[in-house]
């Protein structure tokens, strides 16, 4: 999918959903401004650090609901607090990694794009740790960073107009941008899963005698002791069912969506 197609779809999908995005932007903006207030600057910075991860996860959840054709609700903004610790750790690690990359100057302009999908991945994979989501984002963005850069750069004219309107235009623009970013994620995710499969056992050795799948470094089968030959990559297919309301992938036998409770039709 080209960036033009992504933007075209996002423009249609975001209609009627801007209110929830604007509420999220106001909350995040209010938290960020706490650090600038006198007397509570340091405390405000700590509060912002603690809450920004869960709120970013909530914004990613809203964006994915909209990007999959659903109607976002205000409570979706706070869904990130259900996975509070993981979201907090993901946000904290991102800040630390970017601060370290900033020491090398040039990579700081690249690495934000490497980590851009972290919260979308966490929303779809709540069982992952924060660092695992960051790692998956780096893998998925390999070869896609330049495309995401140009997607964001294509809004530069709107950003400049936003300055002239003292930021008022951003309340119209940012929901559009976040929906486009979520559509970008879904496109990258689809291609990533087509290449790797939904679940991958990397370079594992399958025993030619008993069929046991062993770890990549094993020389002998852990079950029967047979010497293992050439490494074989085994891809385990995983059948899922997609929620028509929020887009969450559920186990095939699920009757109701694990994220929003919508009844799933086989």
CSV table of N, CA and C in Angstrom, one decimal, residues 13 17 20-21 24 28 52-83 87 116-126 175 178-183 185-186 243-249 257-261:
chain,number,residue,atom,x,y,z
A,13,UNK,N,-11.7,7.2,7.2
A,13,UNK,CA,-11.9,6.5,8.5
A,13,UNK,C,-12.0,7.4,9.7
A,17,UNK,N,-14.7,10.4,14.3
A,17,UNK,CA,-13.9,9.9,15.4
A,17,UNK,C,-12.9,10.9,16.0
A,20,UNK,N,-12.6,11.7,20.2
A,20,UNK,CA,-11.8,10.9,21.2
A,20,UNK,C,-10.3,11.2,21.0
A,21,UNK,N,-9.9,11.4,19.8
A,21,UNK,CA,-8.5,11.8,19.6
A,21,UNK,C,-8.2,13.1,20.3
A,24,UNK,N,-7.8,12.8,24.0
A,24,UNK,CA,-6.5,12.2,24.3
A,24,UNK,C,-5.4,13.2,24.2
A,28,UNK,N,-2.8,14.4,27.2
A,28,UNK,CA,-1.3,14.2,27.1
A,28,UNK,C,-0.7,15.6,27.1
A,52,UNK,N,2.7,8.6,30.8
A,52,UNK,CA,2.7,8.8,29.3
A,52,UNK,C,2.7,7.5,28.6
A,53,UNK,N,3.3,6.4,29.1
A,53,UNK,CA,3.3,5.1,28.4
A,53,UNK,C,1.9,4.6,28.3
A,54,UNK,N,1.2,4.4,29.4
A,54,UNK,CA,-0.2,3.9,29.3
A,54,UNK,C,-1.1,4.8,28.4
A,55,UNK,N,-0.9,6.1,28.5
A,55,UNK,CA,-1.8,7.0,27.6
A,55,UNK,C,-1.4,6.8,26.1
A,56,UNK,N,-0.1,6.6,25.8
A,56,UNK,CA,0.3,6.4,24.5
A,56,UNK,C,-0.3,5.0,24.0
A,57,UNK,N,-0.3,4.1,24.9
A,57,UNK,CA,-0.9,2.8,24.5
A,57,UNK,C,-2.4,2.9,24.2
A,58,UNK,N,-3.1,3.8,25.1
A,58,UNK,CA,-4.5,4.0,24.9
A,58,UNK,C,-4.7,4.8,23.5
A,59,UNK,N,-3.9,5.7,23.2
A,59,UNK,CA,-4.0,6.4,21.9
A,59,UNK,C,-3.8,5.5,20.7
A,60,UNK,N,-2.8,4.5,20.9
A,60,UNK,CA,-2.6,3.5,19.8
A,60,UNK,C,-3.8,2.6,19.7
A,61,UNK,N,-4.5,2.3,20.8
A,61,UNK,CA,-5.7,1.5,20.7
A,61,UNK,C,-6.8,2.2,20.0
A,62,UNK,N,-7.0,3.5,20.3
A,62,UNK,CA,-8.0,4.3,19.6
A,62,UNK,C,-7.7,4.4,18.1
A,63,UNK,N,-6.4,4.6,17.8
A,63,UNK,CA,-6.1,4.7,16.4
A,63,UNK,C,-6.3,3.4,15.6
A,64,UNK,N,-6.1,2.3,16.3
A,64,UNK,CA,-6.3,1.0,15.6
A,64,UNK,C,-7.8,0.7,15.5
A,65,UNK,N,-8.6,1.1,16.5
A,65,UNK,CA,-10.0,0.9,16.3
A,65,UNK,C,-10.5,1.6,15.1
A,66,UNK,N,-10.1,2.9,15.0
A,66,UNK,CA,-10.5,3.8,13.9
A,66,UNK,C,-10.0,3.2,12.6
A,67,UNK,N,-8.7,2.8,12.6
A,67,UNK,CA,-8.1,2.4,11.3
A,67,UNK,C,-8.6,1.1,10.8
A,68,UNK,N,-9.3,0.3,11.7
A,68,UNK,CA,-10.0,-0.9,11.2
A,68,UNK,C,-11.5,-0.7,11.0
A,69,UNK,N,-11.9,0.5,10.9
A,69,UNK,CA,-13.3,0.8,10.6
A,69,UNK,C,-14.2,0.9,11.8
A,70,UNK,N,-13.7,0.8,13.0
A,70,UNK,CA,-14.6,0.9,14.2
A,70,UNK,C,-14.9,2.3,14.7
A,71,UNK,N,-15.7,2.4,15.7
A,71,UNK,CA,-16.1,3.6,16.3
A,71,UNK,C,-15.4,3.7,17.6
A,72,UNK,N,-14.5,4.6,17.8
A,72,UNK,CA,-13.7,4.7,19.0
A,72,UNK,C,-14.6,5.3,20.2
A,73,UNK,N,-14.4,4.8,21.4
A,73,UNK,CA,-15.1,5.3,22.5
A,73,UNK,C,-14.0,5.9,23.5
A,74,UNK,N,-14.5,6.8,24.3
A,74,UNK,CA,-13.6,7.6,25.2
A,74,UNK,C,-12.8,6.6,26.2
A,75,UNK,N,-13.5,5.5,26.6
A,75,UNK,CA,-12.8,4.6,27.5
A,75,UNK,C,-11.7,3.9,26.9
A,76,UNK,N,-11.6,3.9,25.6
A,76,UNK,CA,-10.5,3.2,24.9
A,76,UNK,C,-9.2,4.0,25.2
A,77,UNK,N,-9.3,5.3,25.4
A,77,UNK,CA,-8.1,6.1,25.8
A,77,UNK,C,-7.4,5.5,27.0
A,78,UNK,N,-8.2,5.0,27.9
A,78,UNK,CA,-7.6,4.6,29.2
A,78,UNK,C,-7.4,3.1,29.3
A,79,UNK,N,-7.5,2.4,28.1
A,79,UNK,CA,-7.3,0.9,28.1
A,79,UNK,C,-5.9,0.6,28.3
A,80,UNK,N,-4.9,1.5,28.1
A,80,UNK,CA,-3.5,1.2,28.3
A,80,UNK,C,-3.2,1.0,29.8
A,81,UNK,N,-4.1,1.5,30.7
A,81,UNK,CA,-3.8,1.3,32.1
A,81,UNK,C,-4.1,-0.2,32.6
A,82,UNK,N,-4.8,-0.9,31.7
A,82,UNK,CA,-5.0,-2.3,32.0
A,82,UNK,C,-3.7,-3.1,31.9
A,83,UNK,N,-2.8,-2.5,31.1
A,83,UNK,CA,-1.4,-3.1,31.0
A,83,UNK,C,-0.4,-2.1,31.4
A,87,UNK,N,3.3,-1.0,29.7
A,87,UNK,CA,3.3,0.3,28.9
A,87,UNK,C,4.2,1.3,29.5
A,116,UNK,N,8.6,3.3,16.3
A,116,UNK,CA,7.3,4.0,16.1
A,116,UNK,C,6.2,3.0,16.3
A,117,UNK,N,6.3,1.7,16.1
A,117,UNK,CA,5.2,0.8,16.1
A,117,UNK,C,5.1,0.1,17.5
A,118,UNK,N,5.9,0.5,18.5
A,118,UNK,CA,5.9,-0.2,19.8
A,118,UNK,C,4.6,-0.3,20.4
A,119,UNK,N,3.8,0.8,20.5
A,119,UNK,CA,2.6,0.7,21.3
A,119,UNK,C,1.5,0.1,20.5
A,120,UNK,N,1.6,0.1,19.1
A,120,UNK,CA,0.6,-0.6,18.3
A,120,UNK,C,0.8,-2.1,18.5
A,121,UNK,N,2.1,-2.5,18.6
A,121,UNK,CA,2.4,-3.9,18.8
A,121,UNK,C,1.9,-4.4,20.2
A,122,UNK,N,2.1,-3.6,21.2
A,122,UNK,CA,1.7,-3.9,22.5
A,122,UNK,C,0.2,-4.0,22.6
A,123,UNK,N,-0.5,-3.2,21.9
A,123,UNK,CA,-2.0,-3.3,21.9
A,123,UNK,C,-2.4,-4.6,21.3
A,124,UNK,N,-1.8,-5.1,20.3
A,124,UNK,CA,-2.1,-6.3,19.6
A,124,UNK,C,-1.6,-7.5,20.3
A,125,UNK,N,-0.5,-7.3,21.1
A,125,UNK,CA,0.2,-8.4,21.8
A,125,UNK,C,0.4,-8.1,23.3
A,126,UNK,N,-0.6,-8.0,24.1
A,126,UNK,CA,-0.5,-7.6,25.5
A,126,UNK,C,0.4,-8.5,26.3
A,175,UNK,N,-5.6,13.7,14.7
A,175,UNK,CA,-6.3,12.5,14.5
A,175,UNK,C,-6.1,11.9,13.1
A,178,UNK,N,-2.5,10.3,13.2
A,178,UNK,CA,-2.5,9.0,14.0
A,178,UNK,C,-3.2,7.9,13.3
A,179,UNK,N,-4.3,8.2,12.6
A,179,UNK,CA,-5.1,7.1,11.9
A,179,UNK,C,-4.2,6.6,10.7
A,180,UNK,N,-3.5,7.6,10.0
A,180,UNK,CA,-2.7,7.2,8.9
A,180,UNK,C,-1.5,6.3,9.4
A,181,UNK,N,-1.0,6.7,10.6
A,181,UNK,CA,0.1,5.9,11.2
A,181,UNK,C,-0.4,4.5,11.5
A,182,UNK,N,-1.6,4.4,12.1
A,182,UNK,CA,-2.1,3.1,12.4
A,182,UNK,C,-2.4,2.2,11.2
A,183,UNK,N,-2.8,2.9,10.1
A,183,UNK,CA,-3.0,2.1,8.8
A,183,UNK,C,-1.7,1.7,8.3
A,185,UNK,N,0.9,0.9,10.1
A,185,UNK,CA,1.2,-0.3,11.0
A,185,UNK,C,0.5,-1.5,10.5
A,186,UNK,N,-0.7,-1.4,10.2
A,186,UNK,CA,-1.5,-2.6,9.8
A,186,UNK,C,-1.0,-3.2,8.4
A,243,UNK,N,-11.8,-9.6,15.3
A,243,UNK,CA,-13.0,-8.9,15.8
A,243,UNK,C,-13.4,-7.9,14.8
A,244,UNK,N,-14.7,-7.9,14.4
A,244,UNK,CA,-15.2,-6.9,13.4
A,244,UNK,C,-15.3,-5.5,14.0
A,245,UNK,N,-15.3,-5.3,15.3
A,245,UNK,CA,-15.4,-4.0,15.9
A,245,UNK,C,-14.1,-3.3,16.2
A,246,UNK,N,-13.2,-4.0,16.9
A,246,UNK,CA,-11.9,-3.4,17.2
A,246,UNK,C,-10.7,-3.9,16.5
A,247,UNK,N,-10.9,-5.0,15.7
A,247,UNK,CA,-9.7,-5.5,15.0
A,247,UNK,C,-8.8,-6.4,15.7
A,248,UNK,N,-9.1,-6.7,17.0
A,248,UNK,CA,-8.2,-7.6,17.8
A,248,UNK,C,-8.2,-9.0,17.2
A,249,UNK,N,-7.0,-9.6,17.2
A,249,UNK,CA,-6.9,-11.0,16.8
A,249,UNK,C,-7.2,-11.9,18.0
A,257,UNK,N,-14.8,-11.3,21.8
A,257,UNK,CA,-13.5,-10.7,21.7
A,257,UNK,C,-12.9,-10.4,23.1
A,258,UNK,N,-11.6,-10.8,23.2
A,258,UNK,CA,-10.9,-10.6,24.5
A,258,UNK,C,-10.7,-9.2,24.8
A,259,UNK,N,-10.8,-8.3,23.8
A,259,UNK,CA,-10.5,-6.8,24.1
A,259,UNK,C,-11.7,-6.0,24.3
A,260,UNK,N,-12.8,-6.2,23.5
A,260,UNK,CA,-14.0,-5.4,23.6
A,260,UNK,C,-15.2,-6.1,24.0
A,261,UNK,N,-15.2,-7.5,24.0
A,261,UNK,CA,-16.4,-8.3,24.3
A,261,UNK,C,-17.3,-8.5,23.2
